[in-house]
Structures are given as C-alpha cells and as structure tokens.
Amino acid sequence: MAISRAVEPLIVGSVIGDVMDYFTPSIKMTVVYANNKLVSNGHEFFPSAVSSKPRVEIHGGDLRSFFTLVMTDPDVPGPSDPFLREHLHWIVTDIPGTTDATFGREVVSYEIPRPNIGIHRFVFVLFRQDRRQCLVANPLPPSSSSSSARDYFSTRDFATLNGLRLPVAAVYFNAQRETAARRR
C-alpha cells in the first residue's frame, strides 16, 4: 500500500493510530490562527498564539456538501501517560463545503490549548457529512462547563455514533507549557 504524502506526517506523529484510522485525504483543509499562523503537521505553537479559535477553510467541497470538524488533544494529562485520552477542544458541524468553519454550527465551544506536562498534539479532523444537520446532540453532558467533562472523548466513537465514516482531512500542531521565559 502506497502512503500518501499528506498522511505520512500523521502516521509519524502517531495521530493515525491514537486518534483516527488510516484514511486517504480527499479535501484540502487549512487551519490558520491569528497573525496568519498556518497550522502544518508537527509545527510547534506557543499556547498564547492559539488562544482564539482559528479560521478553518475547506477547499474542494461544493454547495451540496457539509462537514464536521473535531479538535482534540490525545496527550492529556501528559504524552508519557495519556490516560484521559482524548480531551475535546472543539466541534463544529454543518460547515458548508464552500466556506469556512465560522459558517458551521458550533456544537462544543473552542477551548484554549493548555498543556501542562510535555509536548501535546492538537489534532483537527474533518469529516464529510452524509446530510446537513448530521449530529443529533452535544457529546458533552448537559450543563457541563467544566474542562474535565471534555476528557475521555473518542474521535472514532464520535464519528461512528454520528455516521461520519473515515476523515477526509486532518492536520495537527504541537504545543507545550509556556513559561514566562519562553514568551519573551
């Protein structure tokens, strides 16, 4: 089996395996934070640089296609013992195939990455929906605003429960705790 160049960094970074199964990318997705900071696989960002939700653009969709975006951290509380895997950071559904995620329905609000121990991977996974309004409910418990309610999330289970099949695009960045010295 030939490995796609787009998928290779996801395999090397263990994103394929830890978060999702092997897939063949069929859509181009770009994730850009403030000050035009483009997310590319394995690139490191300071948490302060990713404190506001990014612009997520989908290229290659059409007027009849809709997408779901999931952002997780599979390295909680730390990469050497990620027993809370995965921590959910963001879910946007019903994203029209010709726009960006700001036009979708935010099901779970964006949570700022706050890694405490080691280098964490923050993964964006894009799924094509079979129809509009794909998701039936918020995957978090009702009236849950605590960060711990986002632990033990499974991108695979979420996709299965919502009929999303394999991803069509994915990208991840790394981040670690930002000390005062590193911010200078």
Short mmCIF file of C-alpha atoms in Angstrom, two decimals:
data_model
loop_
_atom_site.label_atom_id
_atom_site.label_comp_id
_atom_site.label_asym_id
_atom_site.label_seq_id
_atom_site.Cartn_x
_atom_site.Cartn_y
_atom_site.Cartn_z
CA MET A 1 0.00 0.00 0.00
CA ALA A 2 1.46 3.35 -1.04
CA ILE A 3 1.34 6.00 1.67
CA SER A 4 0.04 9.42 0.71
CA ARG A 5 2.45 12.31 1.32
CA ALA A 6 -0.36 14.12 3.17
CA VAL A 7 -0.88 11.18 5.53
CA GLU A 8 2.77 10.33 6.24
CA PRO A 9 3.30 13.04 8.93
CA LEU A 10 0.07 11.90 10.62
CA ILE A 11 1.49 8.36 10.81
CA VAL A 12 4.92 9.53 12.01
CA GLY A 13 3.26 11.73 14.66
CA SER A 14 1.05 8.77 15.72
CA VAL A 15 -2.10 10.80 15.05
CA ILE A 16 -3.18 7.93 12.82
CA GLY A 17 -3.38 5.21 15.42
CA ASP A 18 -4.02 7.34 18.51
CA VAL A 19 -6.91 9.47 17.17
CA MET A 20 -8.09 8.01 13.86
CA ASP A 21 -7.63 5.13 11.47
CA TYR A 22 -5.73 5.32 8.19
CA PHE A 23 -7.59 7.33 5.55
CA THR A 24 -7.00 8.87 2.15
CA PRO A 25 -7.34 12.68 2.18
CA SER A 26 -9.90 13.87 -0.35
CA ILE A 27 -10.40 17.50 0.73
CA LYS A 28 -7.85 20.24 1.38
CA MET A 29 -8.27 21.94 4.76
CA THR A 30 -6.27 24.90 6.03
CA VAL A 31 -6.22 25.97 9.67
CA VAL A 32 -4.97 29.49 10.35
CA TYR A 33 -4.64 31.23 13.72
CA ALA A 34 -4.33 34.98 14.33
CA ASN A 35 -1.40 36.76 12.64
CA ASN A 36 -1.62 34.29 9.72
CA LYS A 37 -0.13 31.38 11.69
CA LEU A 38 -0.80 28.42 9.39
CA VAL A 39 -1.04 25.01 11.08
CA SER A 40 1.13 22.37 9.44
CA ASN A 41 1.74 18.87 10.74
CA GLY A 42 4.11 18.77 13.68
CA HIS A 43 4.77 22.54 13.80
CA GLU A 44 5.02 23.93 17.33
CA PHE A 45 2.98 26.89 18.57
CA PHE A 46 3.05 28.69 21.88
CA PRO A 47 -0.31 28.32 23.65
CA SER A 48 -0.61 32.14 23.66
CA ALA A 49 -0.54 32.04 19.82
CA VAL A 50 -3.57 29.71 19.68
CA SER A 51 -5.75 31.36 22.32
CA SER A 52 -8.53 32.36 19.93
CA LYS A 53 -10.33 29.96 17.60
CA PRO A 54 -8.70 29.57 14.21
CA ARG A 55 -10.11 30.12 10.75
CA VAL A 56 -10.64 26.71 9.17
CA GLU A 57 -11.10 26.75 5.40
CA ILE A 58 -12.31 23.85 3.30
CA HIS A 59 -11.17 23.62 -0.31
CA GLY A 60 -12.75 21.16 -2.72
CA GLY A 61 -16.28 20.96 -1.36
CA ASP A 62 -19.40 22.12 -3.17
CA LEU A 63 -22.80 23.66 -2.41
CA ARG A 64 -24.29 20.26 -1.54
CA SER A 65 -21.55 19.07 0.82
CA PHE A 66 -21.35 19.64 4.57
CA PHE A 67 -18.56 18.85 7.01
CA THR A 68 -17.89 18.27 10.71
CA LEU A 69 -14.68 19.47 12.37
CA VAL A 70 -13.33 17.94 15.58
CA MET A 71 -10.31 19.23 17.53
CA THR A 72 -8.80 17.07 20.28
CA ASP A 73 -5.67 16.61 22.39
CA PRO A 74 -4.73 12.92 22.65
CA ASP A 75 -1.92 13.60 25.16
CA VAL A 76 -3.81 14.51 28.37
CA PRO A 77 -2.55 14.85 31.05
CA GLY A 78 0.87 14.12 29.52
CA PRO A 79 2.25 12.28 26.49
CA SER A 80 4.01 9.59 28.55
CA ASP A 81 0.73 8.56 30.26
CA PRO A 82 -2.25 9.97 28.34
CA PHE A 83 -4.87 8.17 30.44
CA LEU A 84 -7.50 10.91 29.86
CA ARG A 85 -7.19 10.47 26.08
CA GLU A 86 -8.69 12.29 24.20
CA HIS A 87 -9.50 15.79 25.50
CA LEU A 88 -12.10 17.52 23.34
CA HIS A 89 -11.33 21.12 22.35
CA TRP A 90 -13.87 21.98 19.67
CA ILE A 91 -16.66 20.61 17.45
CA VAL A 92 -18.27 22.45 14.54
CA THR A 93 -20.87 20.72 12.36
CA ASP A 94 -22.83 21.56 9.23
CA ILE A 95 -19.93 23.50 7.69
CA PRO A 96 -20.87 24.31 4.07
CA GLY A 97 -18.38 22.85 1.61
CA THR A 98 -17.60 26.21 0.03
CA THR A 99 -16.85 28.28 3.16
CA ASP A 100 -15.05 28.04 6.47
CA ALA A 101 -15.95 26.75 9.94
CA THR A 102 -17.34 30.12 11.06
CA PHE A 103 -20.39 29.32 8.92
CA GLY A 104 -20.98 25.99 10.65
CA ARG A 105 -22.84 25.16 13.86
CA GLU A 106 -20.56 25.23 16.91
CA VAL A 107 -21.67 22.23 18.99
CA VAL A 108 -18.81 22.40 21.51
CA SER A 109 -17.15 25.79 22.03
CA TYR A 110 -13.45 26.29 21.37
CA GLU A 111 -11.27 25.60 24.40
CA ILE A 112 -7.79 27.12 24.53
CA PRO A 113 -4.95 24.56 24.50
CA ARG A 114 -3.30 24.45 27.94
CA PRO A 115 -0.71 21.67 28.00
CA ASN A 116 0.83 21.14 31.45
CA ILE A 117 3.29 18.28 31.01
CA GLY A 118 5.37 17.60 27.90
CA ILE A 119 4.62 18.29 24.26
CA HIS A 120 0.98 17.77 23.28
CA ARG A 121 -0.51 17.19 19.84
CA PHE A 122 -3.61 19.21 18.96
CA VAL A 123 -5.45 17.47 16.14
CA PHE A 124 -8.03 18.86 13.70
CA VAL A 125 -10.06 16.15 11.94
CA LEU A 126 -12.52 16.91 9.15
CA PHE A 127 -15.36 14.54 8.23
CA ARG A 128 -17.78 14.77 5.30
CA GLN A 129 -21.39 14.52 6.44
CA ASP A 130 -23.93 12.43 4.52
CA ARG A 131 -26.51 15.16 5.02
CA ARG A 132 -26.99 18.53 6.65
CA GLN A 133 -27.58 18.54 10.43
CA CYS A 134 -25.69 15.34 10.88
CA LEU A 135 -25.35 15.42 14.66
CA VAL A 136 -28.19 14.70 17.00
CA ALA A 137 -26.78 16.08 20.23
CA ASN A 138 -23.91 17.72 22.03
CA PRO A 139 -21.43 14.98 23.03
CA LEU A 140 -20.85 16.62 26.43
CA PRO A 141 -23.08 16.06 29.46
CA PRO A 142 -25.85 18.68 29.83
CA SER A 143 -24.95 21.90 31.66
CA SER A 144 -21.33 20.84 31.80
CA SER A 145 -18.95 23.73 31.64
CA SER A 146 -16.02 22.06 33.36
CA SER A 147 -12.95 21.17 31.39
CA SER A 148 -12.91 17.62 32.83
CA ALA A 149 -16.22 16.84 31.06
CA ARG A 150 -14.22 17.02 27.82
CA ASP A 151 -11.89 14.18 28.89
CA TYR A 152 -12.20 10.61 27.60
CA PHE A 153 -13.57 11.79 24.25
CA SER A 154 -13.06 9.44 21.30
CA THR A 155 -12.96 10.85 17.79
CA ARG A 156 -13.51 7.34 16.40
CA ASP A 157 -16.58 6.70 18.60
CA PHE A 158 -17.98 10.15 17.85
CA ALA A 159 -17.63 9.53 14.11
CA THR A 160 -19.27 6.10 14.37
CA LEU A 161 -22.19 7.36 16.51
CA ASN A 162 -22.86 10.13 14.01
CA GLY A 163 -22.38 8.12 10.81
CA LEU A 164 -19.32 10.08 9.72
CA ARG A 165 -17.09 7.26 8.42
CA LEU A 166 -13.39 8.00 7.80
CA PRO A 167 -11.93 11.53 7.85
CA VAL A 168 -11.42 13.47 4.62
CA ALA A 169 -8.64 15.72 6.02
CA ALA A 170 -6.57 16.14 9.18
CA VAL A 171 -3.74 18.30 10.48
CA TYR A 172 -2.07 18.73 13.87
CA PHE A 173 0.28 21.03 15.72
CA ASN A 174 2.37 20.61 18.85
CA ALA A 175 2.37 22.81 21.93
CA GLN A 176 3.90 22.68 25.39
CA ARG A 177 3.52 24.68 28.55
CA GLU A 178 4.60 28.25 28.00
CA THR A 179 6.80 29.68 30.70
CA ALA A 180 7.41 33.41 31.19
CA ALA A 181 10.91 32.94 29.82
CA ARG A 182 9.61 31.31 26.62
CA ARG A 183 7.16 34.18 26.00
CA ARG A 184 9.94 36.74 25.73
#
